[in-house]
Short mmCIF file of C-alpha atoms in Angstrom, two decimals:
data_model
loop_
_atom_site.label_atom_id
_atom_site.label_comp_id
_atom_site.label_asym_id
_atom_site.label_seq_id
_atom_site.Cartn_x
_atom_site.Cartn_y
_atom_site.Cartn_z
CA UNK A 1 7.07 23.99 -42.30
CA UNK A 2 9.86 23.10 -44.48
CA UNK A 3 12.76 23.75 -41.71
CA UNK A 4 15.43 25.67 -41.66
CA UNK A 5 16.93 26.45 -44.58
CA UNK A 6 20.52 27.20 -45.70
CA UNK A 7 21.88 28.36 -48.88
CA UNK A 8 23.79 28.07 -50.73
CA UNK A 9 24.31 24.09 -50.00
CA UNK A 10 28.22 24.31 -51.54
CA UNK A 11 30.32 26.75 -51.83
CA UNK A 12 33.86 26.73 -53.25
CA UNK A 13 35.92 30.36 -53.32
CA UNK A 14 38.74 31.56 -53.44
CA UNK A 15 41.32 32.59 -50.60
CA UNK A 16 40.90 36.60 -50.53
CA UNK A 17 37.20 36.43 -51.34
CA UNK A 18 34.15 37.26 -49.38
CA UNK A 19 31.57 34.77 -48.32
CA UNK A 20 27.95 35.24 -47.52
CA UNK A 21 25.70 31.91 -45.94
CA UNK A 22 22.43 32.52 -45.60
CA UNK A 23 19.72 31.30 -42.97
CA UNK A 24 15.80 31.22 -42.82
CA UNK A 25 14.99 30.05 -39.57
CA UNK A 26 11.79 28.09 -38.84
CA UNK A 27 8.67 30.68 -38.37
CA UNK A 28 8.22 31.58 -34.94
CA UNK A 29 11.20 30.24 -33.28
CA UNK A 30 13.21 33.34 -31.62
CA UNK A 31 16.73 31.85 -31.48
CA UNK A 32 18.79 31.25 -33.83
CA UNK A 33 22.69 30.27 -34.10
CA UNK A 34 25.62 29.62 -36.18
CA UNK A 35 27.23 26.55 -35.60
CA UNK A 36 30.72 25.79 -37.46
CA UNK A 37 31.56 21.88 -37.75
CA UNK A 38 34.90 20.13 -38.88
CA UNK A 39 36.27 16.88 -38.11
CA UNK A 40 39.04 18.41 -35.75
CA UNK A 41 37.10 20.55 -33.46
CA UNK A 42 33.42 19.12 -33.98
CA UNK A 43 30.39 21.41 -33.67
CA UNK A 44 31.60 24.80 -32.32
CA UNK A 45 28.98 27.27 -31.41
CA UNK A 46 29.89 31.03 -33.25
CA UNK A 47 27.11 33.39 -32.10
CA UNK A 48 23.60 33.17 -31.11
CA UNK A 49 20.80 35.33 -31.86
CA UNK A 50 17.36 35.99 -29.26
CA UNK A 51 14.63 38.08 -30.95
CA UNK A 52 17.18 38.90 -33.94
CA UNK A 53 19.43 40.33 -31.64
CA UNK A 54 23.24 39.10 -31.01
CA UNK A 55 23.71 37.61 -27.51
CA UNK A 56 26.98 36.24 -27.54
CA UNK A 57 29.41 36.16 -30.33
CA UNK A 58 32.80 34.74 -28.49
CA UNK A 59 32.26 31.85 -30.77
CA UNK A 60 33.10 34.02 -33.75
CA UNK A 61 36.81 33.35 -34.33
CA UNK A 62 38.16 36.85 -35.39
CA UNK A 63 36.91 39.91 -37.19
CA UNK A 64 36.82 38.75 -40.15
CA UNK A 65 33.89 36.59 -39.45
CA UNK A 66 30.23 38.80 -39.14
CA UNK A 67 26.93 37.58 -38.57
CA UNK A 68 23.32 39.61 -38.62
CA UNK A 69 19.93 38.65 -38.59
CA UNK A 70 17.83 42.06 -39.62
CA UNK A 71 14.31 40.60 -39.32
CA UNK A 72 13.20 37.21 -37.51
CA UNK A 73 13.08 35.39 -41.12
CA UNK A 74 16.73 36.17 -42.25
CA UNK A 75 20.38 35.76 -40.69
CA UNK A 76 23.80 35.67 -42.61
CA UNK A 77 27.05 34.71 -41.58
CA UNK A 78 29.90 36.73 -43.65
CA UNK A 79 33.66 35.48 -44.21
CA UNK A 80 35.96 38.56 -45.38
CA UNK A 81 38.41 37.91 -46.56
CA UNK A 82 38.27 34.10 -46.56
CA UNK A 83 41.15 32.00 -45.59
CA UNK A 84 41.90 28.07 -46.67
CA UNK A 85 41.02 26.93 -42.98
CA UNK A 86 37.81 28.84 -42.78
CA UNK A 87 36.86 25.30 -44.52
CA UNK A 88 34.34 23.60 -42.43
CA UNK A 89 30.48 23.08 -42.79
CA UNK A 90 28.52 25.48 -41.28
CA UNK A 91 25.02 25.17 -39.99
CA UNK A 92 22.12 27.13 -39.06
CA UNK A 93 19.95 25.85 -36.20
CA UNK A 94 16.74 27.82 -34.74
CA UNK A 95 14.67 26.98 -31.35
CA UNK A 96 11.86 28.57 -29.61
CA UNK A 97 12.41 30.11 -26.37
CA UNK A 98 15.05 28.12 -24.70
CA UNK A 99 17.30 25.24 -26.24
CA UNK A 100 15.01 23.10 -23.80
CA UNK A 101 12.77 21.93 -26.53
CA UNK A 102 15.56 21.15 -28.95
CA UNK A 103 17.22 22.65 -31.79
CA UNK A 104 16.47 22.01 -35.45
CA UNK A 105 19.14 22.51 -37.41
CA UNK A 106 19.64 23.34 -41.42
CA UNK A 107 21.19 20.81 -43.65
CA UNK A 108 24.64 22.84 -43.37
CA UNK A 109 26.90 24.96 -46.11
CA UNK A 110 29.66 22.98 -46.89
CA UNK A 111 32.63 25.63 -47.53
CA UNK A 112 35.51 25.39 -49.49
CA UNK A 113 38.43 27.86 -49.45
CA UNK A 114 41.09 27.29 -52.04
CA UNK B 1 37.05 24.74 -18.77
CA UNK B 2 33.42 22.69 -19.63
CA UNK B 3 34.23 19.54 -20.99
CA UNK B 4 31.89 17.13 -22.97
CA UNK B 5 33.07 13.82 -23.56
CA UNK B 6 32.32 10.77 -25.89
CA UNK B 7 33.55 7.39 -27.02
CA UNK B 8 35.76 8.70 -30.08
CA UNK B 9 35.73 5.13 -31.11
CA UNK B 10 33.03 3.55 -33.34
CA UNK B 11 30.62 1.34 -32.00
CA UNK B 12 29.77 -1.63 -33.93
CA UNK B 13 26.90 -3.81 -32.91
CA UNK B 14 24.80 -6.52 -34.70
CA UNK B 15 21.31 -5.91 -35.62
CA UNK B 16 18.50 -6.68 -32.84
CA UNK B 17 21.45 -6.02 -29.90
CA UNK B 18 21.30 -3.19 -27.74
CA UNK B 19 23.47 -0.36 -28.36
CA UNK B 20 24.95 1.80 -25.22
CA UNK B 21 26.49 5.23 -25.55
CA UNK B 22 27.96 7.33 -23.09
CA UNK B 23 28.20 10.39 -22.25
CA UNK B 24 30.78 12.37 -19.57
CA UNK B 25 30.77 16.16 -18.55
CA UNK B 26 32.42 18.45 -16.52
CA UNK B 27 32.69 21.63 -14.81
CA UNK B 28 28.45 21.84 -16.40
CA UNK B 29 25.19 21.94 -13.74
CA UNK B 30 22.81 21.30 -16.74
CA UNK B 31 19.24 21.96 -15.94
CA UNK B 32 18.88 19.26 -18.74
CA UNK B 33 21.10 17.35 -21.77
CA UNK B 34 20.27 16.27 -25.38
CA UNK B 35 20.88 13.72 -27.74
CA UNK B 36 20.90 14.63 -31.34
CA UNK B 37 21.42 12.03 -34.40
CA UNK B 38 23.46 13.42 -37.29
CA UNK B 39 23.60 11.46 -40.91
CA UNK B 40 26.76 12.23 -43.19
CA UNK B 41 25.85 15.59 -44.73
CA UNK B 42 23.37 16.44 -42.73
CA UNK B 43 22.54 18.21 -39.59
CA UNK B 44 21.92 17.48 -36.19
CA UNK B 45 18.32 15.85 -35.30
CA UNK B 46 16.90 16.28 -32.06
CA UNK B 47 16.32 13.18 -30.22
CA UNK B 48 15.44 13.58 -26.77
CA UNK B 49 15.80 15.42 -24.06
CA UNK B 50 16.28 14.82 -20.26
CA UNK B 51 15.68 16.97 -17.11
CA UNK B 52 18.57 17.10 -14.03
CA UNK B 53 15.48 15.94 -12.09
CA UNK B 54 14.42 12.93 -14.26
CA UNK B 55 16.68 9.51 -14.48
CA UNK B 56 15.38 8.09 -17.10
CA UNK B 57 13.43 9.42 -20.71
CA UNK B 58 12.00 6.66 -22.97
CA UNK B 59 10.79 7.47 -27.17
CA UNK B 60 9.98 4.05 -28.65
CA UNK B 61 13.40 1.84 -28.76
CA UNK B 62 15.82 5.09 -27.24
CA UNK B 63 16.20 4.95 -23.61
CA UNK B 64 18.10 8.00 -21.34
CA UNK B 65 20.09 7.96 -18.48
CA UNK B 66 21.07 11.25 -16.78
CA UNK B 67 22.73 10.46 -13.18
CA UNK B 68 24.27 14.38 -11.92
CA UNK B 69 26.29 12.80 -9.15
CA UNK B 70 28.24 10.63 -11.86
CA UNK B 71 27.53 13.47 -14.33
CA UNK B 72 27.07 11.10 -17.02
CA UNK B 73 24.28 10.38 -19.28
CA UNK B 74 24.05 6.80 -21.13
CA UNK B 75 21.93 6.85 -24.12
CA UNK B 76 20.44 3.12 -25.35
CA UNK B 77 19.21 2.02 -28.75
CA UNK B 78 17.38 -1.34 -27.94
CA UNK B 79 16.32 -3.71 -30.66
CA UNK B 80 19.19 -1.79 -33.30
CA UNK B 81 18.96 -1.92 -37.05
CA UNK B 82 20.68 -0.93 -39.70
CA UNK B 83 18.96 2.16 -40.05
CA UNK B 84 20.45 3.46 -36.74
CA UNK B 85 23.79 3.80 -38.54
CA UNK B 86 24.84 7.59 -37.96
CA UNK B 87 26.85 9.82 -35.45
CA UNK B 88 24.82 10.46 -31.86
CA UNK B 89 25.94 13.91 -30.17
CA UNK B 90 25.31 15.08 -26.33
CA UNK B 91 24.45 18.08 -25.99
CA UNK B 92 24.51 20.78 -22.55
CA UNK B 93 23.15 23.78 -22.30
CA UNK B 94 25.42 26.79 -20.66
CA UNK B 95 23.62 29.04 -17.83
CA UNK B 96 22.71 31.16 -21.25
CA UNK B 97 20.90 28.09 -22.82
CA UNK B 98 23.43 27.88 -25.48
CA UNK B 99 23.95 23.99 -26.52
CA UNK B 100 27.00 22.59 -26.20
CA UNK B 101 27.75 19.74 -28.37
CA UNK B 102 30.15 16.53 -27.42
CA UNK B 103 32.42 15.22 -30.24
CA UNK B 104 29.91 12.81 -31.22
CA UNK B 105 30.07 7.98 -31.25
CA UNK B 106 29.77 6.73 -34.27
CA UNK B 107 27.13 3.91 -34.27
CA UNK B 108 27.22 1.28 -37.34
CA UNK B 109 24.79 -1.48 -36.92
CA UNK B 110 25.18 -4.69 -39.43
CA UNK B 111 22.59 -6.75 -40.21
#
């Protein structure tokens, strides 16, 4: 399997603009979340998804932030409009059944807000 | 609130010594806690993980504490190299099973 994989790996908009990060989990895992990392607050958890369907989302800092996950192969995160201290790295990390087995995590979109 | 805590400070140890992280929590009853490895620019690796009914885990030169009375876990890389350079996170799980992640010790190990 080749993990989970985020695109795109950089991203660099501008404030005002909308953002889409993209996430294929790992094949046959049924959870899957968002995590949001900067060097202030560390790893925060934004939403987490069981069988493609949103659990908890009081991670997600405001409305302008959106996530889905319409089949079990494909989640997005979506920033609109972005602001300068959406900046952070965001990753995607998916685990089967419970978080008991460990979560493997993409290699992150680094996002830039200018 | 649930609180995770780590050394903020870097560790720095000398190849072939022992390296010993810790880990604090509060306000958690984990049915078990993680340890992750992260390399700059990368995510999170999954290490190991230990049960709130085991006291000790073992995977080749990592070694795992997990005491719930203290509610501390103390994570050990015997025999360090350089290679073990990189951030180490503890993780909890909520009642939901969502992981909660500490703020991460810096290891840097010089030969």
């Amino acid at each position: 399997d080749a993990g989970v994989i985020q695109s795109p790996r950089h991203e660099v908009t501008e404030m005002g603009q909308e953002v889409t990060l993209r996430c294929k989990p790992i094949s046959g895992h049924n959870s899957l979340f968002w995590y949001r990392q900067t060097m202030m607050r560390g790893l925060e958890l934004l939403i987490y998804f069981n069988n493609n369907v949103p659990i908890d989302d009081s991670g997600m800092p405001e409305d302008r932030f959106s996530a889905k996950m319409p089949n079990a192969s494909f989640s997005t995160l979506k920033i609109q409009p972005s602001e300068p201290r959406d900046s952070a790295v965001y990753f995607c990390a998916s685990s089967l059944l419970t978080s008991e087995y460990g979560y493997t995590f993409g290699s992150g979109t680094r996002l830039t807000v200018v | 609130s649930q609180k995770i805590e780590q050394n903020s400070e870097a560790l720095n140890i000398q190849e072939g010594k022992t390296a010993t992280l810790t880990c604090n929590y509060t306000n958690y009853s984990p049915a078990y806690l993680q340890w992750y490895r992260q390399d700059p620019g990368r995510g999170p690796v999954f290490l190991l993980l230990i049960r709130e009914n085991e006291k000790e885990k073992r995977k080749e030169r990592l070694k795992v504490t997990f005491d719930t009375t203290l509610k501390q876990s103390l994570f050990h890389i015997t025999a360090s190299q350089p290679a073990d350079s990189a951030t180490y996170l503890c993780a909890l799980a909520d009642s939901w099973g969502k992981l909660q992640f500490g703020a991460g010790t810096q290891v840097v190990v010089t030969p």
